PDB file of C-alpha atoms in Angstrom:
ATOM      1  CA  MET A  27      41.442 135.258 182.566  1.00 58.00           C
ATOM      2  CA  GLY A  28      39.868 134.107 179.281  1.00 63.00           C
ATOM      3  CA  LEU A  29      36.799 136.251 179.904  1.00 65.00           C
ATOM      4  CA  LEU A  30      38.952 139.320 180.486  1.00 66.00           C
ATOM      5  CA  ALA A  31      40.877 138.685 177.269  1.00 69.00           C
ATOM      6  CA  SER A  32      37.670 138.324 175.237  1.00 67.00           C
ATOM      7  CA  LEU A  33      36.278 141.539 176.747  1.00 59.00           C
ATOM      8  CA  LEU A  34      39.474 143.422 175.931  1.00 67.00           C
ATOM      9  CA  SER A  35      39.543 142.122 172.360  1.00 71.00           C
ATOM     10  CA  ALA A  36      35.877 143.052 171.856  1.00 65.00           C
ATOM     11  CA  PHE A  37      36.629 146.551 173.164  1.00 65.00           C
ATOM     12  CA  ALA A  38      39.649 146.858 170.875  1.00 66.00           C
ATOM     13  CA  SER A  39      37.760 145.672 167.801  1.00 69.00           C
ATOM     14  CA  GLY A  40      34.865 148.035 168.598  1.00 71.00           C
ATOM     15  CA  GLU A  41      37.290 150.931 168.864  1.00 72.00           C
ATOM     16  CA  THR A  42      38.929 149.854 165.641  1.00 74.00           C
ATOM     17  CA  MET A  43      35.633 149.785 163.766  1.00 78.00           C
ATOM     18  CA  ALA A  44      34.721 153.217 165.137  1.00 79.00           C
ATOM     19  CA  ALA A  45      38.069 154.610 163.987  1.00 78.00           C
ATOM     20  CA  VAL A  46      37.563 153.083 160.521  1.00 81.00           C
ATOM     21  CA  ARG A  47      34.093 154.628 160.344  1.00 86.00           C
ATOM     22  CA  ARG A  48      35.438 158.059 161.323  1.00 88.00           C
ATOM     23  CA  ALA A  49      38.248 157.801 158.770  1.00 89.00           C
ATOM     24  CA  ARG A  50      35.803 156.816 156.001  1.00 92.00           C
ATOM     25  CA  THR A  51      33.510 159.735 156.851  1.00 92.00           C
ATOM     26  CA  ALA A  52      36.432 162.152 156.881  1.00 91.00           C
ATOM     27  CA  ALA A  53      37.622 160.842 153.481  1.00 93.00           C
ATOM     28  CA  VAL A  54      34.165 161.416 151.940  1.00 94.00           C
ATOM     29  CA  VAL A  55      33.947 164.936 153.406  1.00 94.00           C
ATOM     30  CA  TYR A  56      37.455 165.824 152.156  1.00 94.00           C
ATOM     31  CA  ALA A  57      36.649 164.407 148.694  1.00 95.00           C
ATOM     32  CA  PHE A  58      33.547 166.601 148.414  1.00 95.00           C
ATOM     33  CA  ALA A  59      35.491 169.628 149.652  1.00 95.00           C
ATOM     34  CA  ALA A  60      38.252 168.985 147.090  1.00 95.00           C
ATOM     35  CA  LEU A  61      35.673 168.632 144.296  1.00 95.00           C
ATOM     36  CA  ALA A  62      34.032 171.932 145.286  1.00 96.00           C
ATOM     37  CA  ALA A  63      37.436 173.626 145.458  1.00 95.00           C
ATOM     38  CA  PHE A  64      38.347 172.391 141.958  1.00 95.00           C
ATOM     39  CA  CYS A  65      35.012 173.645 140.600  1.00 95.00           C
ATOM     40  CA  GLY A  66      35.583 177.028 142.229  1.00 95.00           C
ATOM     41  CA  LEU A  67      39.104 177.181 140.830  1.00 94.00           C
ATOM     42  CA  GLY A  68      37.771 176.346 137.364  1.00 94.00           C
ATOM     43  CA  PHE A  69      35.222 179.171 137.528  1.00 95.00           C
ATOM     44  CA  LEU A  70      37.903 181.599 138.709  1.00 95.00           C
ATOM     45  CA  VAL A  71      40.143 180.639 135.793  1.00 94.00           C
ATOM     46  CA  GLY A  72      37.169 181.050 133.433  1.00 94.00           C
ATOM     47  CA  ALA A  73      36.382 184.481 134.890  1.00 95.00           C
ATOM     48  CA  ALA A  74      40.020 185.534 134.561  1.00 94.00           C
ATOM     49  CA  TYR A  75      39.991 184.388 130.929  1.00 94.00           C
ATOM     50  CA  ILE A  76      36.794 186.334 130.176  1.00 95.00           C
ATOM     51  CA  TRP A  77      38.191 189.471 131.832  1.00 95.00           C
ATOM     52  CA  THR A  78      41.501 189.109 129.946  1.00 94.00           C
ATOM     53  CA  SER A  79      39.778 188.476 126.615  1.00 93.00           C
ATOM     54  CA  VAL A  80      37.609 191.602 127.042  1.00 94.00           C
ATOM     55  CA  ARG A  81      40.663 193.694 127.920  1.00 93.00           C
ATOM     56  CA  TYR A  82      43.266 192.291 125.462  1.00 93.00           C
ATOM     57  CA  GLY A  83      41.270 190.260 122.941  1.00 93.00           C
ATOM     58  CA  SER A  84      40.460 186.562 122.598  1.00 92.00           C
ATOM     59  CA  LEU A  85      43.644 185.507 120.820  1.00 94.00           C
ATOM     60  CA  ALA A  86      45.981 187.297 123.228  1.00 93.00           C
ATOM     61  CA  ALA A  87      44.088 185.901 126.227  1.00 93.00           C
ATOM     62  CA  ALA A  88      44.228 182.341 124.860  1.00 93.00           C
ATOM     63  CA  ILE A  89      47.954 182.604 124.098  1.00 94.00           C
ATOM     64  CA  GLY A  90      48.658 184.165 127.510  1.00 93.00           C
ATOM     65  CA  PHE A  91      46.722 181.510 129.405  1.00 93.00           C
ATOM     66  CA  GLY A  92      48.331 178.730 127.354  1.00 93.00           C
ATOM     67  CA  VAL A  93      51.844 180.015 128.007  1.00 95.00           C
ATOM     68  CA  GLY A  94      51.044 180.626 131.663  1.00 93.00           C
ATOM     69  CA  PHE A  95      49.813 177.073 132.228  1.00 93.00           C
ATOM     70  CA  LEU A  96      52.820 175.646 130.357  1.00 96.00           C
ATOM     71  CA  VAL A  97      55.149 177.659 132.621  1.00 96.00           C
ATOM     72  CA  ILE A  98      53.288 176.392 135.693  1.00 95.00           C
ATOM     73  CA  ALA A  99      53.587 172.793 134.414  1.00 95.00           C
ATOM     74  CA  GLY A 100      57.317 173.263 133.807  1.00 95.00           C
ATOM     75  CA  LEU A 101      57.851 174.658 137.291  1.00 96.00           C
ATOM     76  CA  VAL A 102      55.938 171.780 138.879  1.00 93.00           C
ATOM     77  CA  LEU A 103      58.038 169.224 136.963  1.00 94.00           C
ATOM     78  CA  LEU A 104      61.284 171.030 137.829  1.00 94.00           C
ATOM     79  CA  ILE A 105      60.443 171.138 141.538  1.00 93.00           C
ATOM     80  CA  HIS A 106      59.424 167.462 141.471  1.00 91.00           C
ATOM     81  CA  ARG A 107      62.699 166.538 139.785  1.00 90.00           C
ATOM     82  CA  LEU A 108      64.730 168.425 142.386  1.00 90.00           C
ATOM     83  CA  MET A 109      62.780 166.893 145.265  1.00 91.00           C
ATOM     84  CA  ALA A 110      63.118 163.371 143.805  1.00 90.00           C
ATOM     85  CA  GLY A 111      66.910 163.509 144.182  1.00 86.00           C
ATOM     86  CA  ALA A 112      66.624 164.471 147.839  1.00 87.00           C
ATOM     87  CA  ARG A 113      64.037 161.734 148.394  1.00 88.00           C
ATOM     88  CA  VAL A 114      66.328 159.086 146.859  1.00 89.00           C
ATOM     89  CA  ARG A 115      69.219 160.161 149.102  1.00 89.00           C
ATOM     90  CA  ARG A 116      66.964 160.112 152.186  1.00 90.00           C
ATOM     91  CA  GLN A 117      65.696 156.621 151.299  1.00 90.00           C
ATOM     92  CA  ALA A 118      69.260 155.379 150.790  1.00 89.00           C
ATOM     93  CA  ARG A 119      70.263 156.678 154.232  1.00 91.00           C
ATOM     94  CA  ARG A 120      67.201 155.049 155.797  1.00 90.00           C
ATOM     95  CA  ARG A 121      67.901 151.756 154.003  1.00 89.00           C
ATOM     96  CA  LYS A 122      71.524 151.820 155.189  1.00 87.00           C
ATOM     97  CA  ALA A 123      70.437 152.436 158.784  1.00 86.00           C
ATOM     98  CA  ASP A 124      67.853 149.638 158.535  1.00 85.00           C
ATOM     99  CA  MET A 125      70.423 147.187 157.197  1.00 86.00           C
ATOM    100  CA  LYS A 126      72.817 148.134 159.985  1.00 84.00           C
ATOM    101  CA  ALA A 127      70.081 147.566 162.571  1.00 83.00           C
ATOM    102  CA  ILE A 128      69.200 144.193 161.022  1.00 84.00           C
ATOM    103  CA  GLY A 129      72.873 143.186 161.071  1.00 80.00           C
ATOM    104  CA  ILE A 130      73.280 144.169 164.706  1.00 82.00           C
ATOM    105  CA  THR A 131      70.086 142.367 165.657  1.00 84.00           C
ATOM    106  CA  ALA A 132      71.169 139.217 163.832  1.00 80.00           C
ATOM    107  CA  ALA A 133      74.594 139.343 165.456  1.00 76.00           C
ATOM    108  CA  LEU A 134      73.078 139.741 168.913  1.00 76.00           C
ATOM    109  CA  ALA A 135      70.670 136.882 168.245  1.00 78.00           C
ATOM    110  CA  VAL A 136      73.501 134.527 167.215  1.00 75.00           C
ATOM    111  CA  LEU A 137      75.900 135.651 169.954  1.00 72.00           C
ATOM    112  CA  PRO A 138      74.731 133.247 172.698  1.00 75.00           C
ATOM    113  CA  THR A 139      74.935 130.296 170.306  1.00 75.00           C
ATOM    114  CA  LEU A 140      78.461 131.233 169.228  1.00 70.00           C
ATOM    115  CA  LEU A 141      79.639 131.649 172.787  1.00 71.00           C
ATOM    116  CA  LYS A 142      78.375 128.168 173.726  1.00 75.00           C
ATOM    117  CA  GLY A 143      79.965 126.511 170.680  1.00 69.00           C
ATOM    118  CA  LYS A 144      83.404 124.870 170.310  1.00 68.00           C
ATOM    119  CA  GLY A 145      85.283 128.016 169.226  1.00 68.00           C
ATOM    120  CA  GLY A 146      83.803 130.132 171.990  1.00 66.00           C
ATOM    121  CA  LEU A 147      85.069 133.675 172.223  1.00 66.00           C
ATOM    122  CA  GLY A 148      87.663 133.211 169.472  1.00 68.00           C
ATOM    123  CA  VAL A 149      84.934 132.786 166.848  1.00 67.00           C
ATOM    124  CA  ILE A 150      83.583 136.219 167.752  1.00 67.00           C
ATOM    125  CA  LEU A 151      86.799 138.128 168.425  1.00 73.00           C
ATOM    126  CA  GLY A 152      88.490 137.243 165.119  1.00 74.00           C
ATOM    127  CA  PRO A 153      85.951 138.922 162.813  1.00 77.00           C
ATOM    128  CA  ALA A 154      85.397 141.746 165.317  1.00 78.00           C
ATOM    129  CA  VAL A 155      89.117 142.601 165.320  1.00 78.00           C
ATOM    130  CA  ALA A 156      89.164 142.410 161.507  1.00 81.00           C
ATOM    131  CA  LEU A 157      86.186 144.789 161.270  1.00 82.00           C
ATOM    132  CA  ALA A 158      87.780 147.221 163.705  1.00 82.00           C
ATOM    133  CA  ALA A 159      91.045 147.165 161.753  1.00 83.00           C
ATOM    134  CA  TYR A 160      89.182 147.790 158.488  1.00 82.00           C
ATOM    135  CA  ALA A 161      87.247 150.698 160.037  1.00 81.00           C
ATOM    136  CA  ILE A 162      90.511 152.263 161.266  1.00 85.00           C
ATOM    137  CA  TYR A 163      92.057 151.789 157.823  1.00 83.00           C
ATOM    138  CA  ARG A 164      89.058 153.424 156.077  1.00 79.00           C
ATOM    139  CA  GLU A 165      89.169 156.356 158.470  1.00 80.00           C
ATOM    140  CA  ASN A 166      92.866 157.050 157.853  1.00 83.00           C
ATOM    141  CA  VAL A 167      92.994 156.634 154.057  1.00 79.00           C
ATOM    142  CA  LYS A 168      92.248 159.799 152.108  1.00 71.00           C
ATOM    143  CA  PRO A 169      90.496 159.563 148.724  1.00 66.00           C
ATOM    144  CA  ASP A 170      92.334 160.530 145.534  1.00 62.00           C
ATOM    145  CA  THR A 171      89.868 163.322 144.773  1.00 59.00           C
ATOM    146  CA  ASP A 172      92.095 165.859 146.565  1.00 54.00           C
ATOM    147  CA  HIS A 173      94.596 165.894 143.671  1.00 54.00           C
ATOM    148  CA  PRO A 174      93.821 168.293 140.795  1.00 56.00           C
ATOM    149  CA  ASP A 175      93.688 166.904 137.287  1.00 55.00           C
ATOM    150  CA  ASP A 176      96.668 167.271 134.952  1.00 52.00           C
ATOM    151  CA  ALA A 177      95.356 170.611 133.707  1.00 52.00           C
ATOM    152  CA  GLY A 178      98.101 172.871 132.439  1.00 51.00           C
ATOM    153  CA  GLU A 179     100.719 170.121 132.207  1.00 50.00           C
ATOM    154  CA  GLY A 180     101.853 168.745 128.939  1.00 44.00           C
TER     155      GLY A 180
END
């Protein structure tokens, strides 16, 4: 059995090293491709500037390109700001679900110990009934946000 385990671990580590090698090669290839793409983009921007400066003049081309890149920067920051709010809400939902899963797991892990103890089922049913009552209460109570403000009164 020990020989089989060592053979399987050697196979797994060999596969792991091959995967790491492939990932490293892919990262180098993508880095070179990105560098070439940025160089090409730079030359295209330079060509567009030269064409614009011949057609409209150097000053107008410089002002136009400056304003254009500032508008692009503003749009990128605006989109990032809008997406950050959605990301925070998504992370909060994920964190809440994780905490609920951890709580359930902890409760299930402690359950056999509580059932064997002195209090037995009463130790578990008391808090469970209280939680159920609180959940029913929360479901049936409406928030105060339905009432309009005192606008127009006075």
